[in-house]
Tab-separated table of C-alpha atoms and ligand atoms in Angstrom:
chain	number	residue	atom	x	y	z
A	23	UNK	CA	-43.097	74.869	-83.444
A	24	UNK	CA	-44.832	75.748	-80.172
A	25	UNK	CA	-43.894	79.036	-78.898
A	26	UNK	CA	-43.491	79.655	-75.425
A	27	UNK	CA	-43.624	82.098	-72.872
A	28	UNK	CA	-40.845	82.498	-70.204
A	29	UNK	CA	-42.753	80.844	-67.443
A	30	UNK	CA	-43.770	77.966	-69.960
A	31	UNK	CA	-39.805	77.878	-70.408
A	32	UNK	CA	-39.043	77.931	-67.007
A	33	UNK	CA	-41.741	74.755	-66.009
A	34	UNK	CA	-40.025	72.893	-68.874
A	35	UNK	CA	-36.449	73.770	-67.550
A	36	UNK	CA	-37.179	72.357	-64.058
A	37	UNK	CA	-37.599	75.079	-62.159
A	38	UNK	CA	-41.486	75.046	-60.721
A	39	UNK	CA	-40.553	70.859	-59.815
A	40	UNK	CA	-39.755	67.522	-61.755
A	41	UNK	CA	-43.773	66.971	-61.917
A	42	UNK	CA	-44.756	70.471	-64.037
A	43	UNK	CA	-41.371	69.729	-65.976
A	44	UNK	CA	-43.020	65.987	-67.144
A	45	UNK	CA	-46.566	67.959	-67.518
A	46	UNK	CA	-45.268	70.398	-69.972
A	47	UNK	CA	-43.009	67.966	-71.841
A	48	UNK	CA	-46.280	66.130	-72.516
A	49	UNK	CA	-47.752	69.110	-73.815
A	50	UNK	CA	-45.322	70.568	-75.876
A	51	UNK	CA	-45.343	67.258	-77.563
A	52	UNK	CA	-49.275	66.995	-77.520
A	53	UNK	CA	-49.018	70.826	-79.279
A	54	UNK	CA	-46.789	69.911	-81.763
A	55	UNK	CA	-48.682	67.239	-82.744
A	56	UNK	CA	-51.548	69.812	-83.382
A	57	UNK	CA	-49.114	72.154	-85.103
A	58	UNK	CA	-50.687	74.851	-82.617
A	59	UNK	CA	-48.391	77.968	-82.383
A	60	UNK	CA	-48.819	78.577	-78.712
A	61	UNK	CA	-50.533	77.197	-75.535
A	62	UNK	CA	-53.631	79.128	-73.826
A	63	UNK	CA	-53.629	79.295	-69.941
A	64	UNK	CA	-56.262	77.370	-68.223
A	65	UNK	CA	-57.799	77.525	-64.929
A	66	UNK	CA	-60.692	74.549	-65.146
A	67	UNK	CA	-59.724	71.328	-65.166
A	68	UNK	CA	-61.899	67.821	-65.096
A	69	UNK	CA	-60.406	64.700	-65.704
A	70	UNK	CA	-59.696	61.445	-64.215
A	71	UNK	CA	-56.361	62.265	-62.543
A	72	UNK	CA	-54.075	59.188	-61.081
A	73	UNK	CA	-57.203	56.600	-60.934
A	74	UNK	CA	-56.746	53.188	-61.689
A	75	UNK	CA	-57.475	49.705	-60.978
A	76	UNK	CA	-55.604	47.180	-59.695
A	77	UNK	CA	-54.350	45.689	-62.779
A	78	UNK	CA	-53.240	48.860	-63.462
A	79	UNK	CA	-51.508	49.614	-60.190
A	80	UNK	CA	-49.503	45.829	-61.032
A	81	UNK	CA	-48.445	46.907	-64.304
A	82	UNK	CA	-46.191	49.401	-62.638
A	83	UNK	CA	-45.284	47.406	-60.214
A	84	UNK	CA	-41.861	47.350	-60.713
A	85	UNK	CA	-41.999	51.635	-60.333
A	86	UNK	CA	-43.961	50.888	-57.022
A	87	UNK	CA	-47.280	50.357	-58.001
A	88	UNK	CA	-48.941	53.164	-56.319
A	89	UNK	CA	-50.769	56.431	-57.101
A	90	UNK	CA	-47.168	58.241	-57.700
A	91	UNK	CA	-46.282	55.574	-60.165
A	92	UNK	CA	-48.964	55.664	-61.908
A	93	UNK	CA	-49.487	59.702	-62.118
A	94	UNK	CA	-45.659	59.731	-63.196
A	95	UNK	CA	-45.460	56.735	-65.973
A	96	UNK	CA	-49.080	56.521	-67.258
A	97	UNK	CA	-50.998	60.035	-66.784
A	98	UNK	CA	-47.896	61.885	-67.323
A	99	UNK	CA	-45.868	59.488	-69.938
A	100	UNK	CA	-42.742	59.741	-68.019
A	101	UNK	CA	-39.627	57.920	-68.389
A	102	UNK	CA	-38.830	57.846	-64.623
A	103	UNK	CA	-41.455	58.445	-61.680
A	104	UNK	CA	-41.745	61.611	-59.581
A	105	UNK	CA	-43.138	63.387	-56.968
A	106	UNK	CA	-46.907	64.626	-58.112
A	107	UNK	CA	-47.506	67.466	-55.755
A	108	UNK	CA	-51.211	69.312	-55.043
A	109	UNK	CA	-52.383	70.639	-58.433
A	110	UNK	CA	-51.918	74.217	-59.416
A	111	UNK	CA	-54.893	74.289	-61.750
A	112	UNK	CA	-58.548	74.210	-60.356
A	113	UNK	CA	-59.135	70.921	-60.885
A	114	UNK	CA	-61.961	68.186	-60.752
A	115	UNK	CA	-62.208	63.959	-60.908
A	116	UNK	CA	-64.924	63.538	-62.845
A	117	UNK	CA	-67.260	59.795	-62.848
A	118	UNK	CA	-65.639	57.073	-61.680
A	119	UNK	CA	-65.973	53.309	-61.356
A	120	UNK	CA	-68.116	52.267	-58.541
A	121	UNK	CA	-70.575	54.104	-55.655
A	122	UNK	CA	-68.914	54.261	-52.414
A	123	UNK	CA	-71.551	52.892	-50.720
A	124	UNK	CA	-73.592	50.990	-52.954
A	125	UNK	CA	-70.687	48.543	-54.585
A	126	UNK	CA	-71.769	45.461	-53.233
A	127	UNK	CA	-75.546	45.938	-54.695
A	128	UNK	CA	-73.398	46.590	-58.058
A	129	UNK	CA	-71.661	43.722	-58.177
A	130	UNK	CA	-67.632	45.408	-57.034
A	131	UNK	CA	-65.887	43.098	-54.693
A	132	UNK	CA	-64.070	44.097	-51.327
A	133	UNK	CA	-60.759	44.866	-53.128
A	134	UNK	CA	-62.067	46.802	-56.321
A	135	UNK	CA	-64.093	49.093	-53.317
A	136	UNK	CA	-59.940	49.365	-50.928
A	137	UNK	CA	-58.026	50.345	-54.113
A	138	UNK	CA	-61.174	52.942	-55.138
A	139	UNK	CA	-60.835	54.682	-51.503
A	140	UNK	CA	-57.203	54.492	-51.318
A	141	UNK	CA	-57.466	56.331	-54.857
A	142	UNK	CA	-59.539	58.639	-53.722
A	143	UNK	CA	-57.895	59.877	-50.662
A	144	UNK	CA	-54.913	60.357	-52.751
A	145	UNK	CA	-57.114	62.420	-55.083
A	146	UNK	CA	-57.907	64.740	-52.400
A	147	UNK	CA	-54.656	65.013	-51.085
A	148	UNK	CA	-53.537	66.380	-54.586
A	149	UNK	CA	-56.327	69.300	-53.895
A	150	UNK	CA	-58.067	68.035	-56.821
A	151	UNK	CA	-61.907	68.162	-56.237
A	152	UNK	CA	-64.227	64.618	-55.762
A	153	UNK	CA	-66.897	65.660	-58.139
A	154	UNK	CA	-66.940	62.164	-59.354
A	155	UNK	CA	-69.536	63.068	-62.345
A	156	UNK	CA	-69.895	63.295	-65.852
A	157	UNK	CA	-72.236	66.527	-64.766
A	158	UNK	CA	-69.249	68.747	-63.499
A	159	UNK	CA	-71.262	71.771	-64.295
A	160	UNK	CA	-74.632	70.885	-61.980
A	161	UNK	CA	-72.576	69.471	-59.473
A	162	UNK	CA	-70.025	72.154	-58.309
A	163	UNK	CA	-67.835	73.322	-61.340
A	164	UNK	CA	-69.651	75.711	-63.809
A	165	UNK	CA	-67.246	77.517	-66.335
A	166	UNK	CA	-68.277	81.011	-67.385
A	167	UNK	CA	-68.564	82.054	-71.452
A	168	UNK	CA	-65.317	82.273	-73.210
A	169	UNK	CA	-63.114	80.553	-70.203
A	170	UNK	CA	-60.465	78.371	-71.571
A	171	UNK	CA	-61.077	74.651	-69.981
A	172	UNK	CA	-59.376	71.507	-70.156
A	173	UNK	CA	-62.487	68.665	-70.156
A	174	UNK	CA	-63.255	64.814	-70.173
A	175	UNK	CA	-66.021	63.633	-70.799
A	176	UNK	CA	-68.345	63.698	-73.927
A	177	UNK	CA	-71.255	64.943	-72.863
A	178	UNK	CA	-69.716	67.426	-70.843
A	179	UNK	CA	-67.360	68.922	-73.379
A	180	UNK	CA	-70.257	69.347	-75.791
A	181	UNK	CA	-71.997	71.139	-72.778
A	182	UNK	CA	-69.384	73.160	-71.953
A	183	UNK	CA	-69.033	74.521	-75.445
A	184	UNK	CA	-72.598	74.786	-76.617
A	185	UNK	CA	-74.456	75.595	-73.559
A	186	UNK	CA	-72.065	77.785	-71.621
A	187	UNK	CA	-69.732	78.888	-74.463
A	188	UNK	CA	-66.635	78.355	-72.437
A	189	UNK	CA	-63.944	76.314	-74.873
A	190	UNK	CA	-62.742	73.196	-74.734
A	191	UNK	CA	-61.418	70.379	-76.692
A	192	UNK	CA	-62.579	66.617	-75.849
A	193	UNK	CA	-59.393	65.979	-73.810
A	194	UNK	CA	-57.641	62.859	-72.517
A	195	UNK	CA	-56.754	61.486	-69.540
A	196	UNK	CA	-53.000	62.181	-70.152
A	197	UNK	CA	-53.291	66.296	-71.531
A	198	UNK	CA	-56.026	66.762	-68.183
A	199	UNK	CA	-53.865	65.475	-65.832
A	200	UNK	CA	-50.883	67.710	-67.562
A	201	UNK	CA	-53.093	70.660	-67.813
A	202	UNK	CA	-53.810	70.344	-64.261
A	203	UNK	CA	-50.212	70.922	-63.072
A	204	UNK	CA	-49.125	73.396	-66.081
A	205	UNK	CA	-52.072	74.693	-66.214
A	206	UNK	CA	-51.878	74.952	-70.016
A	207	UNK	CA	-52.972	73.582	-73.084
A	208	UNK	CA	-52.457	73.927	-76.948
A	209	UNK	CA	-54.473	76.484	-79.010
A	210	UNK	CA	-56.130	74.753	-81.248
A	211	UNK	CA	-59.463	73.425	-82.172
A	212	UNK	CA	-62.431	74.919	-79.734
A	213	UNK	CA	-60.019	77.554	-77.992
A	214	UNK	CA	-59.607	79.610	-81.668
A	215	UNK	CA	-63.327	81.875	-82.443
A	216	UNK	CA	-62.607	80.806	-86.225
A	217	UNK	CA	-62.979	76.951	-85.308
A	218	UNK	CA	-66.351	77.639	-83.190
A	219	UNK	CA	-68.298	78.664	-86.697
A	220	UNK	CA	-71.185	76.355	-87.516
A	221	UNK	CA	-70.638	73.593	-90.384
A	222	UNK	CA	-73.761	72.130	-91.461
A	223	UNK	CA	-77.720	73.358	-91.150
A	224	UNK	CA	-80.291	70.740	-89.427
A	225	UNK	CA	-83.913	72.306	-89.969
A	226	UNK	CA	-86.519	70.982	-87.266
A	227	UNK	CA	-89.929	70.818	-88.819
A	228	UNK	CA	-91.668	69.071	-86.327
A	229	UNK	CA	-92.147	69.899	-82.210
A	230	UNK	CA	-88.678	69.528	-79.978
A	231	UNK	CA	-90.670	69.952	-77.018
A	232	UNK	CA	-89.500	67.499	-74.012
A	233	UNK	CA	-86.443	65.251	-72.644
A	234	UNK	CA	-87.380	62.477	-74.727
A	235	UNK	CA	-87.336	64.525	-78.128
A	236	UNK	CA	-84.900	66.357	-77.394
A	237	UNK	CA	-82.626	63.468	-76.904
A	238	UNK	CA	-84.177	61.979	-79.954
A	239	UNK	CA	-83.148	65.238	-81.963
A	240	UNK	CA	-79.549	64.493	-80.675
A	241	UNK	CA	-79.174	61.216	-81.938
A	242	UNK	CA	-80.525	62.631	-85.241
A	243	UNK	CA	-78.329	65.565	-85.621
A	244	UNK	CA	-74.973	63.587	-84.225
A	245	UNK	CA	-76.232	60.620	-86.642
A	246	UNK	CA	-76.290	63.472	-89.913
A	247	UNK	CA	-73.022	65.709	-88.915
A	248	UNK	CA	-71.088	63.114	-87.125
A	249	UNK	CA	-67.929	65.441	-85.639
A	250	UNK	CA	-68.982	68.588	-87.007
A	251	UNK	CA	-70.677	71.886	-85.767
A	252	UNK	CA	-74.476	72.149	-86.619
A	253	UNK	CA	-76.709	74.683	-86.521
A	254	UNK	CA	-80.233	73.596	-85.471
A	255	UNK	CA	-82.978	75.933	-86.651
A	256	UNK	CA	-86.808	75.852	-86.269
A	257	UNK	CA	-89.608	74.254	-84.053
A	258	UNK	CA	-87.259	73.718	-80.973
A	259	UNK	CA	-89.444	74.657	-77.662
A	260	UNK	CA	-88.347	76.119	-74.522
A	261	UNK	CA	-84.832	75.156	-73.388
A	262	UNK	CA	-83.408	74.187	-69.688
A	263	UNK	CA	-80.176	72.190	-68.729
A	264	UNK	CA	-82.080	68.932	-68.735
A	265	UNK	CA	-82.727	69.253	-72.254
A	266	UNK	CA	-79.764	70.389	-73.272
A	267	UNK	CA	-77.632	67.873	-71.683
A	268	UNK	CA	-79.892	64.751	-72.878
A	269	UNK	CA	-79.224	66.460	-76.532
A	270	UNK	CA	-75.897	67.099	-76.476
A	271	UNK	CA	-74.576	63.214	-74.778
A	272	UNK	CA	-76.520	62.175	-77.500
A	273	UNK	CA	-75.252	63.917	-80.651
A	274	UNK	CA	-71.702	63.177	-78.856
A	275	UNK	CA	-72.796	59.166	-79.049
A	276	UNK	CA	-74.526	58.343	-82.186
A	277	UNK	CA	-71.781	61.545	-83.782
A	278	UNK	CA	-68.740	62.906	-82.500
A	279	UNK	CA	-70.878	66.336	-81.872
A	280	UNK	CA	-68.774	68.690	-79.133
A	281	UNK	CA	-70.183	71.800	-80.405
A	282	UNK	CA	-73.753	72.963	-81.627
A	283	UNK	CA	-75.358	75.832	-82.050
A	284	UNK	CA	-79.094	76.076	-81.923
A	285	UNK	CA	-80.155	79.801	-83.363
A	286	UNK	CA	-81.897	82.030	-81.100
A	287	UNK	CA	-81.096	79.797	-77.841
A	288	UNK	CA	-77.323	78.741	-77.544
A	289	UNK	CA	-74.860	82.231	-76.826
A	290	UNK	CA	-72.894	82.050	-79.763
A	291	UNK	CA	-76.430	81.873	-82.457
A	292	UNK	CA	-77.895	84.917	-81.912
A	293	UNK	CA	-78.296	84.838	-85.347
A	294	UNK	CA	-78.046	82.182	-88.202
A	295	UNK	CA	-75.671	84.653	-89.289
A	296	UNK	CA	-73.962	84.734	-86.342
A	297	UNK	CA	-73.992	81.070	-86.034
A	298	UNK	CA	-72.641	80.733	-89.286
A	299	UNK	CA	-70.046	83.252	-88.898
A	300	UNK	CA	-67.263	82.930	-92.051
A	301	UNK	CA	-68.980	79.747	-93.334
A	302	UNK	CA	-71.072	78.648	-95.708
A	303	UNK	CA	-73.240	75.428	-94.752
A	304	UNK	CA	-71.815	72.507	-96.576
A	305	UNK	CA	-75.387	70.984	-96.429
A	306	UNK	CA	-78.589	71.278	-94.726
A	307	UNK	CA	-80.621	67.953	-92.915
A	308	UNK	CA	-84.038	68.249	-91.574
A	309	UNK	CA	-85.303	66.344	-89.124
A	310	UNK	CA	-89.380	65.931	-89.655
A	311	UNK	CA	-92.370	62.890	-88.984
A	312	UNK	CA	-90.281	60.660	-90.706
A	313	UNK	CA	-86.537	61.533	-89.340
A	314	UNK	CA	-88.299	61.651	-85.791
A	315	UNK	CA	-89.874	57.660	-86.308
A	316	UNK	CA	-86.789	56.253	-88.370
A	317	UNK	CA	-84.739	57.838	-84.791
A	318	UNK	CA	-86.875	56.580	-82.531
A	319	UNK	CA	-86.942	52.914	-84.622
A	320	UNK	CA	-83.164	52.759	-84.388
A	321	UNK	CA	-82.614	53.795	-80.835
A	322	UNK	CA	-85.248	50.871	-80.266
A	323	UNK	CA	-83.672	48.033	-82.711
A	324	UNK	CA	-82.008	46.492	-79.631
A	325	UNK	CA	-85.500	45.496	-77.585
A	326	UNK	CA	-87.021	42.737	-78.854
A	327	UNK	CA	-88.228	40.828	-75.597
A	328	UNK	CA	-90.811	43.235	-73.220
A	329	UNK	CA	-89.881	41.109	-70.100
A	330	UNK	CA	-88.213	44.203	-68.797
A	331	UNK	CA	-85.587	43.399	-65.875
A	332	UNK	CA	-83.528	46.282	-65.776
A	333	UNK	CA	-84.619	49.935	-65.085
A	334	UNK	CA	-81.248	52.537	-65.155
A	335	UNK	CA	-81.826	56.273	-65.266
A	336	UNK	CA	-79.825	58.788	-65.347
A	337	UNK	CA	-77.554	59.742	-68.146
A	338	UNK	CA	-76.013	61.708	-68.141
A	339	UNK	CA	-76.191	61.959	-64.543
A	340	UNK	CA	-79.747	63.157	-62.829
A	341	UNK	CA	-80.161	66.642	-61.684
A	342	UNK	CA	-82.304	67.447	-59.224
A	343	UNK	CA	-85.415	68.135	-61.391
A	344	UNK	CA	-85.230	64.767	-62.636
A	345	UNK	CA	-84.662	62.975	-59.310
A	346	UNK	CA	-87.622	65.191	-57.838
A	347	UNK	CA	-89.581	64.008	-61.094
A	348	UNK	CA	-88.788	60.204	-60.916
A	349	UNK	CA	-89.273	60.180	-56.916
A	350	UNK	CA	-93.279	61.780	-57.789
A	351	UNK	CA	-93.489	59.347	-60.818
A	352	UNK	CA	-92.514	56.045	-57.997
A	353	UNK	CA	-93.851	57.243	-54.771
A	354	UNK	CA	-96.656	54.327	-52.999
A	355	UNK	CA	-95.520	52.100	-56.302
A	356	UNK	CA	-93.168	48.578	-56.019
A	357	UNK	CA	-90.324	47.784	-58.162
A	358	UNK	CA	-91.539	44.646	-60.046
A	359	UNK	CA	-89.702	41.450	-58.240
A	360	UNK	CA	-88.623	40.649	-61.747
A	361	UNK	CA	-87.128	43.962	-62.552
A	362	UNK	CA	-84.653	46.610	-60.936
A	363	UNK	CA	-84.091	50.056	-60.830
A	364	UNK	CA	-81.012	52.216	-60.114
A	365	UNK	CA	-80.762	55.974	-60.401
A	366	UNK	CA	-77.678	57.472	-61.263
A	367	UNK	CA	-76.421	60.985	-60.344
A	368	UNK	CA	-73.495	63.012	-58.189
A	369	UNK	CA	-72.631	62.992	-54.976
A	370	UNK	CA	-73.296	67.450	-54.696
A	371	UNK	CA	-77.144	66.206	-56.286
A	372	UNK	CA	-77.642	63.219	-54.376
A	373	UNK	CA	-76.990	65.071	-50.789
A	374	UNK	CA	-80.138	67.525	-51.955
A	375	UNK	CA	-82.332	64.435	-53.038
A	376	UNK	CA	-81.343	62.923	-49.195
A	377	UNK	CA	-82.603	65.949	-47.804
A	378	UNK	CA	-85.435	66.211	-49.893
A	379	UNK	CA	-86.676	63.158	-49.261
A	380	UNK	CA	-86.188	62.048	-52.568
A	381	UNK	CA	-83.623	59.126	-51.866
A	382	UNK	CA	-86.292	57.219	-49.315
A	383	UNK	CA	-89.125	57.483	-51.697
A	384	UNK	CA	-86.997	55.443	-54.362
A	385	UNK	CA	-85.769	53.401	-51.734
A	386	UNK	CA	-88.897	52.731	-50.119
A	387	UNK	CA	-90.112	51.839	-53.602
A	388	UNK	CA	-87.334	49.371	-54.606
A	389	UNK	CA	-84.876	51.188	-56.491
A	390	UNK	CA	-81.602	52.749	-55.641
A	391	UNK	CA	-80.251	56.539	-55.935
A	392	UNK	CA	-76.302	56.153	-56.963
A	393	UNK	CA	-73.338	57.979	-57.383
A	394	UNK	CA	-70.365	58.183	-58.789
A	395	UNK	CA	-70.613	55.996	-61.600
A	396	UNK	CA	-73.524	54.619	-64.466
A	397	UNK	CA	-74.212	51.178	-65.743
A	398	UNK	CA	-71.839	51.622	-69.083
A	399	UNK	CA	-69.061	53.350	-67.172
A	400	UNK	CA	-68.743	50.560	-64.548
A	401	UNK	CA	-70.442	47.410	-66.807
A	402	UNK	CA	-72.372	46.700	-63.534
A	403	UNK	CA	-75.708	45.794	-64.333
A	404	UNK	CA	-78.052	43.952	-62.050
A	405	UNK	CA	-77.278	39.728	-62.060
A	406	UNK	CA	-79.211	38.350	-64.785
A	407	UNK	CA	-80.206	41.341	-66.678
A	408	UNK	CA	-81.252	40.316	-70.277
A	409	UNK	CA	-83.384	43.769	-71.055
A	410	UNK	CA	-82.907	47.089	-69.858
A	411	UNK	CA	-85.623	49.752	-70.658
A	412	UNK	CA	-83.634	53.602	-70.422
A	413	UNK	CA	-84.643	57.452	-71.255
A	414	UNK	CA	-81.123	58.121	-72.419
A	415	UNK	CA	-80.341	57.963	-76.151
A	416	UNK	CA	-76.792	58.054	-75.038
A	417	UNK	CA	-77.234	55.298	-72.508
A	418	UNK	CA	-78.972	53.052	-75.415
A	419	UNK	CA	-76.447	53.494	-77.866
A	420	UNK	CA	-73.973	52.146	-75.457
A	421	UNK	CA	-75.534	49.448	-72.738
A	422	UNK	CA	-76.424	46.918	-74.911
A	423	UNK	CA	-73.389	47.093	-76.830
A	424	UNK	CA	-71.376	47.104	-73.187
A	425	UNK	CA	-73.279	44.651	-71.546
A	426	UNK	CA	-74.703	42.391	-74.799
A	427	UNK	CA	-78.300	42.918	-73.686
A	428	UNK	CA	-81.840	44.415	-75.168
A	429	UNK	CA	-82.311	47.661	-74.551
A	430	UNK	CA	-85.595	49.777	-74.779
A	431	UNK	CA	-85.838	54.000	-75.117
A	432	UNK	CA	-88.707	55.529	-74.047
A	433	UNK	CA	-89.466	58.308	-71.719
A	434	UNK	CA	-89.338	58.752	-67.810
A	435	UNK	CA	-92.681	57.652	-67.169
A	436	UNK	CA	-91.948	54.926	-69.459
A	437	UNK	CA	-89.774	53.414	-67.977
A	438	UNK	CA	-90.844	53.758	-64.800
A	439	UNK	CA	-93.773	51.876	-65.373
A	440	UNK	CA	-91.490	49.335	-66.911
A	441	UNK	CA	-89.473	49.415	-63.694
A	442	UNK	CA	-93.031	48.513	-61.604
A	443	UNK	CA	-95.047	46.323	-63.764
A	444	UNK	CA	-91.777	44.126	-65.513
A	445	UNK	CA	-93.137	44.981	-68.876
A	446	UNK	CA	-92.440	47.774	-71.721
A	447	UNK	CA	-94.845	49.435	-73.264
A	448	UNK	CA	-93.827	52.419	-74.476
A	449	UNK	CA	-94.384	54.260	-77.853
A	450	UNK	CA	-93.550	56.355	-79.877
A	451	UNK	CA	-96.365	59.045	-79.204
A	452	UNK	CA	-97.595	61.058	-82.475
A	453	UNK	CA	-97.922	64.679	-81.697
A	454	UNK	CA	-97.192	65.936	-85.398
B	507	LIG	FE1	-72.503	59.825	-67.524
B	507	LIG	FE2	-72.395	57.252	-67.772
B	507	LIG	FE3	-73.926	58.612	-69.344
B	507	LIG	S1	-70.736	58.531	-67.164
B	507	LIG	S2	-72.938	60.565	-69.607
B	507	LIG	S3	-74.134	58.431	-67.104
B	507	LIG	S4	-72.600	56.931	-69.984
């Protein structure tokens, strides 16, 4: 039985509004569930609060079919709808389903583009902020170590946890949009120290020393531990954001990874020790030549044709490094007339690429700088795409699947070239 404080008793008696009272009935039910003893406070919020399309909207028709009917019956699991006032919590709307300029070039009609801006206006009227990216944290919401958070998003929660060391579960559409009027949620899972301890050891016996292997490494490690903790230990080189997040979305695809520890580099490893904690490892992995080619072989099994139409970067979405870097890697070249390119990132990155310059160097070259959204998130993919070349290993694991085409991993450059000449050619370069 959850315990609560007098405040958490007085939001489920009524008295702070009909909205908190439905918010904290859903999570007294969603602790229970958990058999956690007590709710922690939160202050960080990112989820995808009130959005929906159309079809949606008609479902709850008969409730009114608008953003209030859908908050109350859907988000919040009502029984009856009510007022949704602005959100206590500081709260964010993270990726959503189409750019707001862009949606014709992606294939969104007229309507799809009306019921996205009449869902975002209501969004902002609920004070909740348009970050509208699965990169909260480089695009205007970075948690600090040990915060309590309430997350979407995969490759964000893993972030969050491993990178940061602020705690959060991977939450739901339904305990987010609670969490951002109660402000609570249970504790349980990544909130408690005990569950942050590593589980298994991965050993890394050959170089980890770019975006491309360090994604690769991610798709190993999420591949061995599936949804467990690992602690990575050994030849990893220098770390930065980039790295990290192309790592963590893909230990979160190919494994249900939302917390790693990488000894010496992430703040809770100081130590294997540390790391470790209370536990001992259940088993230890190591990724070497072979692990490294078998990864790289399976996040390639999908490309079979080198007729490549499709170029899509940018998952998880861009930072400014790697717009800067794909802008250098294009600028005086041509998108191939048989191929495409689109770039993915946030709105908070893409206004620094516009004034950079970035944005008209793509678009002088062919290829598009987008918000908002990615190929998997809104299955928009340029008419006629059959092969798609990508330097995500969390972007290949899903497009194909999505969209039933080939898909190709390889690295920026890579691709790029694709993206100008039509044709892959990467490889798998040997460096050990
Ligand atoms: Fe982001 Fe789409 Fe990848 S939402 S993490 S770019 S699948």
């Amino acid at each position: 039985m959850v315990a609560l404080t007098p405040q958490e008793q007085a939001m489920l008696g009524g008295e702070e509004g009909a909205a908190v009272q439905k918010a904290m009935e859903l999570l007294v039910r969603y602790a229970e569930a958990l058999d956690a003893e007590r709710f922690v406070e939160t202050n960080n919020v990112a989820g995808v609060p009130g959005s929906s399309t159309p079809f949606v909207k008609d479902y709850y028709k008969a409730d009114g079919g608008d953003y209030r009917a859908v908050f109350s019956k859907f988000d919040l699991d009502a029984d009856e709808v009510v007022d949704v006032p602005r959100m206590n919590a500081y709260s964010c709307h993270l990726q959503g389903g189409m750019d707001p300029e862009l949606w014709a070039e992606q294939g969104m009609s007229a309507e799809a583009n009306a019921n996205f801006a009449a869902d975002e206006r209501e969004t902002a009227a609920h004070g909740i902020q348009i970050l509208k990216t699965c990169t909260p944290y480089i695009a205007g919401n970075v948690p600090v170590m040990g915060e309590h958070c309430a997350w979407m998003e995969s490759s964000a929660v893993v972030f969050c946890n491993s990178v940061i060391g602020a705690r959060t579960n991977c939450e739901g559409r339904e305990s987010t949009s609670a969490a951002m009027l109660a402000k609570r949620v249970p504790d349980w899972g990544f909130h408690r120290p005990e569950y942050r301890y590593g589980q298994y050891k991965v050993n890394v016996d050959v170089p980890v020393d770019d975006v491309f292997e360090w994604g690769m490494l991610g798709y190993f490690v999420g591949g061995a531990v599936e949804d467990t903790i690992p602690v990575i230990d050994g030849r990893i080189g220098q770390q930065s954001l980039i790295r990290h997040k192309h790592f963590g979305a893909a230990a979160a695809s190919s494994g249900g990874v939302e917390m790693y520890h990488m000894v010496g580099i992430t703040p809770e490893a100081p130590t294997l020790e540390t790391a470790f904690g209370p536990n001992a490892p259940r088993d230890t992995f190591t990724y070497d030549a072979a692990a490294r080619a078998s990864i790289y072989e399976t996040l390639n099994a999908v490309g079979s044709s080198t007729d490549v139409d499709y170029v899509m970067l940018g998952c998880p979405h861009y930072s400014i490094e790697q717009i800067a870097l794909a802008a250098h890697l294009i600028e005086g070249r041509k998108v191939s007339a048989n191929s495409a390119m689109w770039v993915f990132t946030s709105r908070a990155v893409k206004a620094t690429a516009d004034a950079n310059g970035y944005t008209k160097i793509l678009r002088d070259a062919g290829a598009f700088l987008m918000t908002d959204t990615c190929s998997s998130i809104s299955a928009a993919v340029p008419k006629g795409t059959r092969v798609a070349a990508l330097d995500s290993a969390k972007q290949v694991h899903y497009l194909p699947a999505i969209m039933g085409i080939e898909g190709w991993y390889g690295t920026t450059a890579e691709c790029i070239d694709a993206a100008c000449t039509g044709k892959w050619a990467g490889q798998l370069a040997s460096r050990v």
